[in-house]
Amino acid sequence: MNIHEYQGKQILKSFGVNVQEGIVADTPEQAVEAAKQLKIDYNSDWVVIKAQIHAGGRGKGGGVKLAKNLEEVKQRATDIIGMQLVTPQTGPEGKLVSKILVAQDVYYPGASETKEFYISVLLDRAKGRNIIMYSTEGGMDIEEVAEHTPHLIFKEEIDPKVGLQGFQARKIAFKLGLSGGAHKEMVKFVTALYKAYDTTDSSMFEINPVLKTSDDKVIAVDAKVDIDENALYRHPDYAAMRDTAEEDPTEVEASASNLNFVNLDGNVGCMVNGAGLAMATMDIIKLAGGEPANFLDVGGTANATTVKAAFNIILKDPNVKAILINIFGGIVRCDRVAQGVIDAYQEIGNIPVPIICRLQGTNAEEAKKLIDESGLKVYSAIALKEAADLVTKVLAEQA
Ligand code: GDP
Ligand code: MN
């Protein structure tokens, strides 16, 4: 689950990480009030107005703007709230900005003595360990740094038995070229950042840039946080940070029905039990000459209720030309699933696209018989090859 920058900073702060202070606002008037409140403790009168959307690269898209006085705060806030912000990560349609963060300008005075770093904590799946990835090249797109100057990206592996060690935090500060007070600040920063990542059950905390100020403070200027959804039951306060307006509406509906669903661009919808089989089914669709329109794992219980919810979600996509149901009946019996498909079909009424239903496993033959005798426009199959050929056939018929 992704959260907004301002929420990520709240979490960081609660773990003792220094952050660029800010106040979130929904209207230009609130932004002005926020700016008044902020001019407390930093040496600058400037503030920065930052669009809150679940995508990076906001600076490049015009979603991060400095304001030198309250007049400008109001102007910038008016410009940014309600804008359709396009960044390299949003796609061409952009994202609607409904909140902004009014934050203290931490770069001045003495901007020439500031330095931007990149620091992230994430799970390295290949190593099966958390790592801290860091670079002297902060403030830029890390993918670009990785491409052009990969030797400037460093990684520190964390042993899960002992966690982040003091010497590792010191090594990171040293490799970032820091000494004296800034070195000490960085050690504290990295230690608290790792604690935040670990305690919140996150899969990523990316801080880009981490700023060393002219007076040697180390501050998180940005925060991209991804909390593991499977752990949210342990963190009701973080679960409440979810902003469904930022998510794909169909995916939000699917998760309400407990379906694992990801929207894709293709023309063949699929409904499968088990993530591995779902991946294999997407391959089969490609082999059959189609493109998967989605990933959908109905989980262990493929009954009429889940099948109906899955149908409704798949049918929302106007690109869908056929639906492939691929269920393996191990614990769940195929004839039960077949009955579920028939019931769901009849409840929904006229489904406008052909359905191919491949049921294999316990009582597969009975299931096929049920489907064939239902009189509905559902093609049955037992072997995978048969199902793939049917996909090819129904797509050809519509071409
Ligand atoms: P992103 O573009 O979505 O990654 O948003 P960031 O929060 O990283 O902001 C983009 C850029 O704006 C940063 O790399 C900084 O260079 C700049 N920026 C952010 N906060 C301030 C600030 O307080 N003062 C100044 N001068 N620049 C800032
Ligand atoms: Mn950033």
Short mmCIF file of C-alpha atoms and ligand atoms in Angstrom, two decimals:
data_model
loop_
_atom_site.label_atom_id
_atom_site.label_comp_id
_atom_site.label_asym_id
_atom_site.label_seq_id
_atom_site.Cartn_x
_atom_site.Cartn_y
_atom_site.Cartn_z
CA MET A 1 0.00 0.00 0.00
CA ASN A 2 1.42 3.32 -1.03
CA ILE A 3 0.84 6.39 1.08
CA HIS A 4 1.34 10.10 0.50
CA GLU A 5 4.56 11.97 1.19
CA TYR A 6 3.03 13.85 4.12
CA GLN A 7 1.90 10.58 5.72
CA GLY A 8 5.30 8.99 5.15
CA LYS A 9 6.91 11.97 6.86
CA GLN A 10 4.52 11.66 9.82
CA ILE A 11 5.65 8.05 10.25
CA LEU A 12 9.32 8.98 9.87
CA LYS A 13 8.98 11.74 12.43
CA SER A 14 7.34 9.37 14.91
CA PHE A 15 10.51 7.25 14.72
CA GLY A 16 12.79 10.23 15.29
CA VAL A 17 13.82 10.86 11.70
CA ASN A 18 14.35 14.56 10.93
CA VAL A 19 11.94 15.66 8.25
CA GLN A 20 11.22 18.82 6.33
CA GLU A 21 8.34 20.10 8.44
CA GLY A 22 5.06 20.70 6.69
CA ILE A 23 1.32 20.99 7.03
CA VAL A 24 -1.14 19.43 4.63
CA ALA A 25 -3.83 21.61 3.04
CA ASP A 26 -6.87 21.12 0.80
CA THR A 27 -7.53 24.76 -0.09
CA PRO A 28 -5.44 27.88 -0.83
CA GLU A 29 -6.78 29.47 2.38
CA GLN A 30 -5.59 26.53 4.45
CA ALA A 31 -2.26 26.75 2.64
CA VAL A 32 -1.83 30.38 3.73
CA GLU A 33 -2.66 29.47 7.33
CA ALA A 34 -0.18 26.60 7.14
CA ALA A 35 2.57 28.89 5.85
CA LYS A 36 1.96 31.32 8.71
CA GLN A 37 2.31 28.52 11.22
CA LEU A 38 5.46 27.16 9.63
CA LYS A 39 7.66 30.24 9.79
CA ILE A 40 8.71 29.26 13.20
CA ASP A 41 11.94 27.60 13.53
CA TYR A 42 13.87 27.64 10.27
CA ASN A 43 15.92 30.59 9.05
CA SER A 44 14.04 31.00 5.84
CA ASP A 45 10.78 32.74 5.16
CA TRP A 46 10.19 30.72 2.04
CA VAL A 47 7.97 27.70 1.86
CA VAL A 48 7.60 25.01 -0.74
CA ILE A 49 4.21 23.85 -2.03
CA LYS A 50 4.15 20.16 -2.92
CA ALA A 51 1.39 18.27 -4.73
CA GLN A 52 0.38 15.10 -2.86
CA ILE A 53 -0.17 12.29 -5.33
CA HIS A 54 0.96 8.68 -5.34
CA ALA A 55 3.65 9.20 -7.94
CA GLY A 56 7.18 10.52 -8.00
CA GLY A 57 8.78 13.02 -10.33
CA ARG A 58 6.38 15.74 -9.14
CA GLY A 59 9.11 18.35 -9.28
CA LYS A 60 9.62 17.74 -13.01
CA GLY A 61 5.89 17.98 -13.68
CA GLY A 62 5.46 21.32 -11.92
CA GLY A 63 4.01 19.88 -8.72
CA VAL A 64 6.71 21.31 -6.43
CA LYS A 65 6.98 25.12 -6.28
CA LEU A 66 8.68 27.61 -4.01
CA ALA A 67 6.74 30.53 -2.56
CA LYS A 68 8.49 33.61 -1.15
CA ASN A 69 5.57 35.22 0.61
CA LEU A 70 1.95 34.58 1.56
CA GLU A 71 0.72 36.11 -1.69
CA GLU A 72 2.74 33.54 -3.62
CA VAL A 73 1.62 30.75 -1.32
CA LYS A 74 -1.96 31.50 -2.23
CA GLN A 75 -1.14 31.74 -5.93
CA ARG A 76 0.88 28.51 -6.09
CA ALA A 77 -1.68 26.63 -4.02
CA THR A 78 -4.46 27.81 -6.33
CA ASP A 79 -2.42 26.64 -9.33
CA ILE A 80 -1.55 23.22 -7.94
CA ILE A 81 -4.77 22.16 -6.17
CA GLY A 82 -7.08 20.74 -8.80
CA MET A 83 -4.41 20.40 -11.45
CA GLN A 84 -4.03 17.21 -13.45
CA LEU A 85 -0.38 16.60 -12.66
CA VAL A 86 1.59 14.73 -15.28
CA THR A 87 4.94 13.27 -14.20
CA PRO A 88 7.17 10.58 -15.69
CA GLN A 89 5.38 8.12 -13.36
CA THR A 90 1.71 9.05 -13.83
CA GLY A 91 1.20 8.22 -17.49
CA PRO A 92 0.02 10.84 -19.98
CA GLU A 93 -3.39 11.34 -18.33
CA GLY A 94 -1.75 12.50 -15.09
CA LYS A 95 -3.28 12.51 -11.62
CA LEU A 96 -5.69 14.94 -10.03
CA VAL A 97 -4.14 16.86 -7.12
CA SER A 98 -6.54 17.33 -4.23
CA LYS A 99 -4.08 17.92 -1.39
CA ILE A 100 -0.85 19.84 -1.07
CA LEU A 101 1.88 19.85 1.51
CA VAL A 102 3.04 23.29 2.58
CA ALA A 103 6.58 22.69 3.78
CA GLN A 104 9.43 24.79 5.10
CA ASP A 105 12.13 25.59 2.59
CA VAL A 106 15.11 23.74 3.96
CA TYR A 107 17.61 24.65 1.23
CA TYR A 108 18.25 28.24 2.19
CA PRO A 109 20.22 30.05 3.45
CA GLY A 110 23.51 28.74 2.15
CA ALA A 111 22.16 26.55 -0.60
CA SER A 112 25.67 26.15 -1.97
CA GLU A 113 26.64 24.24 1.17
CA THR A 114 23.70 21.88 0.97
CA LYS A 115 24.06 18.39 -0.42
CA GLU A 116 21.38 15.99 -1.65
CA PHE A 117 21.63 12.22 -1.16
CA TYR A 118 19.51 9.23 -2.06
CA ILE A 119 18.68 6.66 0.64
CA SER A 120 16.19 3.85 0.51
CA VAL A 121 15.46 0.75 2.54
CA LEU A 122 13.88 -2.11 0.69
CA LEU A 123 13.59 -5.85 0.49
CA ASP A 124 16.08 -7.46 -1.88
CA ARG A 125 14.07 -10.50 -2.93
CA ALA A 126 17.01 -12.21 -4.60
CA LYS A 127 19.05 -12.04 -1.40
CA GLY A 128 16.06 -12.53 0.88
CA ARG A 129 17.25 -9.64 2.99
CA ASN A 130 16.53 -6.01 3.62
CA ILE A 131 19.07 -3.65 2.14
CA ILE A 132 19.88 0.00 2.46
CA MET A 133 20.58 1.44 -0.96
CA TYR A 134 22.23 4.84 -1.01
CA SER A 135 23.96 7.27 -3.29
CA THR A 136 25.74 10.58 -3.33
CA GLU A 137 23.61 11.46 -6.37
CA GLY A 138 20.41 12.49 -4.60
CA GLY A 139 17.56 14.53 -5.97
CA MET A 140 17.75 12.85 -9.36
CA ASP A 141 15.98 9.91 -10.82
CA ILE A 142 17.72 6.90 -9.25
CA GLU A 143 17.04 4.79 -12.37
CA GLU A 144 19.11 7.28 -14.34
CA VAL A 145 21.93 7.17 -11.81
CA ALA A 146 21.82 3.36 -12.02
CA GLU A 147 22.09 3.53 -15.78
CA HIS A 148 24.80 6.15 -16.21
CA THR A 149 26.85 6.03 -13.00
CA PRO A 150 26.09 2.72 -11.29
CA HIS A 151 29.35 2.94 -9.32
CA LEU A 152 27.78 5.80 -7.35
CA ILE A 153 25.08 3.54 -5.90
CA PHE A 154 25.97 1.55 -2.79
CA LYS A 155 24.17 -1.22 -0.97
CA GLU A 156 24.32 -2.37 2.62
CA GLU A 157 22.80 -5.74 3.44
CA ILE A 158 21.07 -6.14 6.78
CA ASP A 159 21.40 -9.41 8.66
CA PRO A 160 17.87 -10.19 9.91
CA LYS A 161 19.22 -11.80 13.10
CA VAL A 162 20.94 -8.67 14.38
CA GLY A 163 19.41 -5.81 12.41
CA LEU A 164 21.28 -2.71 11.30
CA GLN A 165 24.63 -2.52 13.09
CA GLY A 166 26.30 0.68 14.26
CA PHE A 167 29.33 0.13 12.04
CA GLN A 168 27.07 -0.17 9.01
CA ALA A 169 25.38 3.18 9.72
CA ARG A 170 28.82 4.77 10.16
CA LYS A 171 30.04 3.20 6.91
CA ILE A 172 27.06 4.69 5.07
CA ALA A 173 27.73 8.17 6.47
CA PHE A 174 31.41 7.82 5.58
CA LYS A 175 30.76 6.67 2.01
CA LEU A 176 28.43 9.61 1.54
CA GLY A 177 31.46 11.77 2.25
CA LEU A 178 30.33 13.16 5.58
CA SER A 179 32.43 14.01 8.62
CA GLY A 180 32.00 15.78 11.94
CA GLY A 181 28.51 16.84 12.92
CA ALA A 182 26.94 15.87 9.61
CA HIS A 183 28.40 12.36 9.93
CA LYS A 184 26.81 11.96 13.37
CA GLU A 185 23.50 13.28 12.07
CA MET A 186 23.56 10.83 9.17
CA VAL A 187 24.24 7.88 11.47
CA LYS A 188 21.21 8.89 13.55
CA PHE A 189 19.15 9.41 10.40
CA VAL A 190 19.93 6.02 8.88
CA THR A 191 19.41 4.20 12.18
CA ALA A 192 16.00 5.78 12.76
CA LEU A 193 15.02 5.27 9.10
CA TYR A 194 15.77 1.56 9.29
CA LYS A 195 13.82 1.28 12.53
CA ALA A 196 10.82 2.95 10.87
CA TYR A 197 10.99 0.61 7.88
CA ASP A 198 11.35 -2.50 10.00
CA THR A 199 8.72 -1.69 12.63
CA THR A 200 6.05 -0.64 10.14
CA ASP A 201 6.37 -3.87 8.09
CA SER A 202 7.14 -1.88 4.99
CA SER A 203 8.53 -3.12 1.73
CA MET A 204 10.03 0.23 0.84
CA PHE A 205 11.04 3.55 2.34
CA GLU A 206 12.67 5.73 -0.30
CA ILE A 207 13.96 9.14 0.69
CA ASN A 208 15.08 11.18 -2.29
CA PRO A 209 16.46 13.65 -1.57
CA VAL A 210 17.94 13.35 1.89
CA LEU A 211 19.32 16.83 2.48
CA LYS A 212 22.40 17.86 4.39
CA THR A 213 21.66 21.48 5.23
CA SER A 214 24.20 24.28 5.40
CA ASP A 215 24.21 23.91 9.20
CA ASP A 216 24.82 20.15 9.03
CA LYS A 217 21.35 18.87 9.77
CA VAL A 218 20.24 15.77 7.86
CA ILE A 219 16.63 15.96 6.74
CA ALA A 220 14.15 13.85 4.75
CA VAL A 221 12.82 16.18 2.05
CA ASP A 222 10.69 13.53 0.34
CA ALA A 223 9.24 10.18 1.42
CA LYS A 224 7.98 7.38 -0.76
CA VAL A 225 6.60 4.63 1.45
CA ASP A 226 5.12 1.27 0.55
CA ILE A 227 3.67 -0.67 3.49
CA ASP A 228 3.12 -4.41 3.08
CA GLU A 229 -0.65 -4.87 2.81
CA ASN A 230 -0.47 -8.31 4.36
CA ALA A 231 0.75 -6.74 7.59
CA LEU A 232 -1.79 -3.93 7.80
CA TYR A 233 -3.94 -5.86 10.27
CA ARG A 234 -1.15 -5.20 12.75
CA HIS A 235 -1.18 -1.46 12.06
CA PRO A 236 -4.72 -0.09 12.02
CA ASP A 237 -3.42 3.48 12.18
CA TYR A 238 -1.37 3.00 9.01
CA ALA A 239 -4.21 1.10 7.33
CA ALA A 240 -6.29 4.26 7.82
CA MET A 241 -3.75 6.16 5.68
CA ARG A 242 -4.97 4.38 2.57
CA ASP A 243 -6.19 6.84 -0.07
CA THR A 244 -8.39 4.84 -2.43
CA ALA A 245 -8.82 7.90 -4.66
CA GLU A 246 -5.20 7.29 -5.75
CA GLU A 247 -5.81 3.67 -6.67
CA ASP A 248 -7.34 1.98 -9.69
CA PRO A 249 -11.11 1.94 -8.92
CA THR A 250 -11.57 -1.60 -10.22
CA GLU A 251 -8.71 -2.82 -8.05
CA VAL A 252 -10.29 -1.13 -5.02
CA GLU A 253 -13.58 -2.93 -5.70
CA ALA A 254 -11.75 -6.24 -6.19
CA SER A 255 -9.94 -5.95 -2.90
CA ALA A 256 -13.28 -5.29 -1.17
CA SER A 257 -14.41 -8.70 -2.53
CA ASN A 258 -11.12 -10.29 -1.43
CA LEU A 259 -9.96 -10.89 -4.98
CA ASN A 260 -6.35 -10.40 -5.94
CA PHE A 261 -6.75 -8.33 -9.05
CA VAL A 262 -4.44 -6.28 -11.25
CA ASN A 263 -5.74 -4.41 -14.28
CA LEU A 264 -3.79 -4.94 -17.53
CA ASP A 265 -4.13 -3.71 -21.10
CA GLY A 266 -5.14 -6.86 -23.02
CA ASN A 267 -8.35 -8.34 -24.43
CA VAL A 268 -8.80 -11.66 -22.60
CA GLY A 269 -10.07 -11.53 -19.03
CA CYS A 270 -9.04 -14.36 -16.77
CA MET A 271 -10.33 -15.83 -13.57
CA VAL A 272 -8.08 -18.33 -11.86
CA ASN A 273 -7.53 -19.91 -8.45
CA GLY A 274 -3.99 -19.49 -7.20
CA ALA A 275 -1.41 -16.89 -8.18
CA GLY A 276 0.92 -19.41 -9.85
CA LEU A 277 -1.85 -20.79 -12.04
CA ALA A 278 -2.92 -17.22 -12.81
CA MET A 279 0.58 -16.43 -14.09
CA ALA A 280 0.58 -19.61 -16.19
CA THR A 281 -2.88 -18.75 -17.53
CA MET A 282 -1.65 -15.34 -18.65
CA ASP A 283 1.11 -17.12 -20.58
CA ILE A 284 -1.45 -19.43 -22.17
CA ILE A 285 -3.53 -16.45 -23.28
CA LYS A 286 -0.48 -15.01 -24.98
CA LEU A 287 0.32 -18.31 -26.66
CA ALA A 288 -3.26 -18.42 -27.91
CA GLY A 289 -2.75 -15.06 -29.61
CA GLY A 290 -4.47 -12.90 -27.00
CA GLU A 291 -3.23 -10.49 -24.36
CA PRO A 292 -4.32 -10.79 -20.74
CA ALA A 293 -6.72 -8.04 -19.67
CA ASN A 294 -6.04 -8.67 -16.03
CA PHE A 295 -4.52 -10.83 -13.37
CA LEU A 296 -7.23 -12.27 -11.15
CA ASP A 297 -6.81 -14.82 -8.41
CA VAL A 298 -10.13 -15.75 -6.81
CA GLY A 299 -8.32 -17.58 -4.02
CA GLY A 300 -9.35 -20.88 -2.51
CA THR A 301 -13.10 -20.48 -2.67
CA ALA A 302 -14.44 -20.39 -6.19
CA ASN A 303 -18.16 -20.27 -5.39
CA ALA A 304 -21.04 -18.41 -7.06
CA THR A 305 -20.43 -15.26 -4.97
CA THR A 306 -16.74 -14.92 -5.78
CA VAL A 307 -17.25 -15.93 -9.41
CA LYS A 308 -20.00 -13.33 -9.76
CA ALA A 309 -17.84 -10.60 -8.22
CA ALA A 310 -15.01 -11.62 -10.54
CA PHE A 311 -17.27 -11.55 -13.63
CA ASN A 312 -18.53 -8.08 -12.73
CA ILE A 313 -15.02 -6.75 -12.30
CA ILE A 314 -13.69 -8.27 -15.53
CA LEU A 315 -16.73 -7.04 -17.50
CA LYS A 316 -16.05 -3.42 -16.45
CA ASP A 317 -13.16 -3.43 -18.91
CA PRO A 318 -14.46 -2.53 -22.40
CA ASN A 319 -11.43 -4.16 -24.05
CA VAL A 320 -12.39 -7.63 -22.88
CA LYS A 321 -13.33 -9.88 -25.84
CA ALA A 322 -13.36 -13.24 -24.02
CA ILE A 323 -13.03 -14.62 -20.52
CA LEU A 324 -10.95 -17.63 -19.64
CA ILE A 325 -11.81 -19.34 -16.39
CA ASN A 326 -9.05 -21.70 -15.31
CA ILE A 327 -9.71 -23.43 -12.01
CA PHE A 328 -7.91 -26.36 -10.54
CA GLY A 329 -10.18 -28.35 -8.27
CA GLY A 330 -8.02 -29.89 -5.62
CA ILE A 331 -9.79 -29.13 -2.39
CA VAL A 332 -12.69 -27.40 -4.09
CA ARG A 333 -14.61 -29.82 -6.36
CA CYS A 334 -14.88 -28.89 -10.05
CA ASP A 335 -18.62 -29.64 -10.24
CA ARG A 336 -19.19 -27.15 -7.42
CA VAL A 337 -17.17 -24.53 -9.27
CA ALA A 338 -19.08 -25.28 -12.48
CA GLN A 339 -22.36 -24.79 -10.64
CA GLY A 340 -20.97 -21.52 -9.23
CA VAL A 341 -20.12 -20.34 -12.76
CA ILE A 342 -23.59 -21.26 -14.03
CA ASP A 343 -25.34 -19.58 -11.08
CA ALA A 344 -23.26 -16.43 -11.41
CA TYR A 345 -23.85 -16.32 -15.16
CA GLN A 346 -27.61 -16.64 -14.70
CA GLU A 347 -27.67 -13.99 -11.97
CA ILE A 348 -25.77 -11.48 -14.09
CA GLY A 349 -27.88 -12.25 -17.13
CA ASN A 350 -26.60 -11.75 -20.61
CA ILE A 351 -22.79 -11.76 -20.59
CA PRO A 352 -21.73 -10.15 -23.86
CA VAL A 353 -18.47 -12.06 -24.39
CA PRO A 354 -17.74 -15.76 -24.84
CA ILE A 355 -16.54 -17.66 -21.80
CA ILE A 356 -14.12 -20.53 -21.83
CA CYS A 357 -14.24 -22.56 -18.68
CA ARG A 358 -11.44 -24.98 -18.04
CA LEU A 359 -11.94 -27.05 -14.93
CA GLN A 360 -9.43 -29.74 -14.05
CA GLY A 361 -9.14 -31.89 -10.95
CA THR A 362 -11.69 -33.60 -8.74
CA ASN A 363 -14.94 -34.31 -10.66
CA ALA A 364 -13.70 -32.55 -13.80
CA GLU A 365 -15.84 -34.74 -16.07
CA GLU A 366 -19.01 -34.00 -14.09
CA ALA A 367 -18.17 -30.31 -14.23
CA LYS A 368 -17.77 -30.36 -17.99
CA LYS A 369 -21.12 -32.10 -18.30
CA LEU A 370 -22.83 -29.48 -16.14
CA ILE A 371 -21.44 -26.65 -18.27
CA ASP A 372 -22.24 -28.36 -21.58
CA GLU A 373 -25.82 -29.02 -20.52
CA SER A 374 -26.42 -25.57 -19.04
CA GLY A 375 -27.37 -24.10 -22.42
CA LEU A 376 -25.26 -21.02 -21.69
CA LYS A 377 -22.64 -19.58 -24.02
CA VAL A 378 -19.82 -21.17 -22.08
CA TYR A 379 -17.23 -23.39 -23.75
CA SER A 380 -15.94 -26.15 -21.53
CA ALA A 381 -12.50 -27.69 -21.53
CA ILE A 382 -10.49 -30.01 -19.36
CA ALA A 383 -7.05 -29.97 -21.01
CA LEU A 384 -5.15 -26.72 -21.08
CA LYS A 385 -4.40 -27.04 -24.80
CA GLU A 386 -8.13 -27.33 -25.50
CA ALA A 387 -8.77 -24.14 -23.54
CA ALA A 388 -6.00 -22.28 -25.39
CA ASP A 389 -7.38 -23.40 -28.76
CA LEU A 390 -10.82 -22.17 -27.74
CA VAL A 391 -9.37 -18.77 -26.85
CA THR A 392 -7.73 -18.59 -30.30
CA LYS A 393 -11.00 -19.63 -31.92
CA VAL A 394 -13.28 -17.10 -30.16
CA LEU A 395 -10.80 -14.27 -30.77
CA ALA A 396 -10.64 -15.19 -34.47
CA GLU A 397 -14.40 -15.19 -34.68
CA GLN A 398 -14.50 -11.62 -33.43
CA ALA A 399 -11.65 -10.31 -35.56
P1 GDP B 1 9.52 14.46 -6.44
O1 GDP B 1 9.87 15.31 -7.63
O2 GDP B 1 8.14 13.88 -6.57
O3 GDP B 1 10.53 13.43 -6.14
O4 GDP B 1 9.40 15.46 -5.19
P2 GDP B 1 10.51 15.93 -4.13
O5 GDP B 1 9.86 16.05 -2.83
O6 GDP B 1 11.72 15.06 -4.18
O7 GDP B 1 10.87 17.38 -4.65
C1 GDP B 1 11.45 17.59 -5.91
C2 GDP B 1 12.61 18.54 -5.80
O8 GDP B 1 12.19 19.78 -5.30
C3 GDP B 1 13.69 18.08 -4.84
O9 GDP B 1 14.63 17.24 -5.45
C4 GDP B 1 14.32 19.38 -4.42
O10 GDP B 1 15.40 19.69 -5.29
C5 GDP B 1 13.22 20.40 -4.60
N1 GDP B 1 12.77 20.82 -3.26
C6 GDP B 1 12.00 20.14 -2.39
N2 GDP B 1 11.86 20.83 -1.26
C7 GDP B 1 12.53 21.99 -1.42
C8 GDP B 1 12.78 23.13 -0.59
O11 GDP B 1 12.35 23.20 0.56
N3 GDP B 1 13.52 24.12 -1.12
C9 GDP B 1 14.03 24.09 -2.37
N4 GDP B 1 14.74 25.09 -2.80
N5 GDP B 1 13.84 23.02 -3.17
C10 GDP B 1 13.11 21.99 -2.70
MN MN B 2 11.75 12.93 -4.61
#
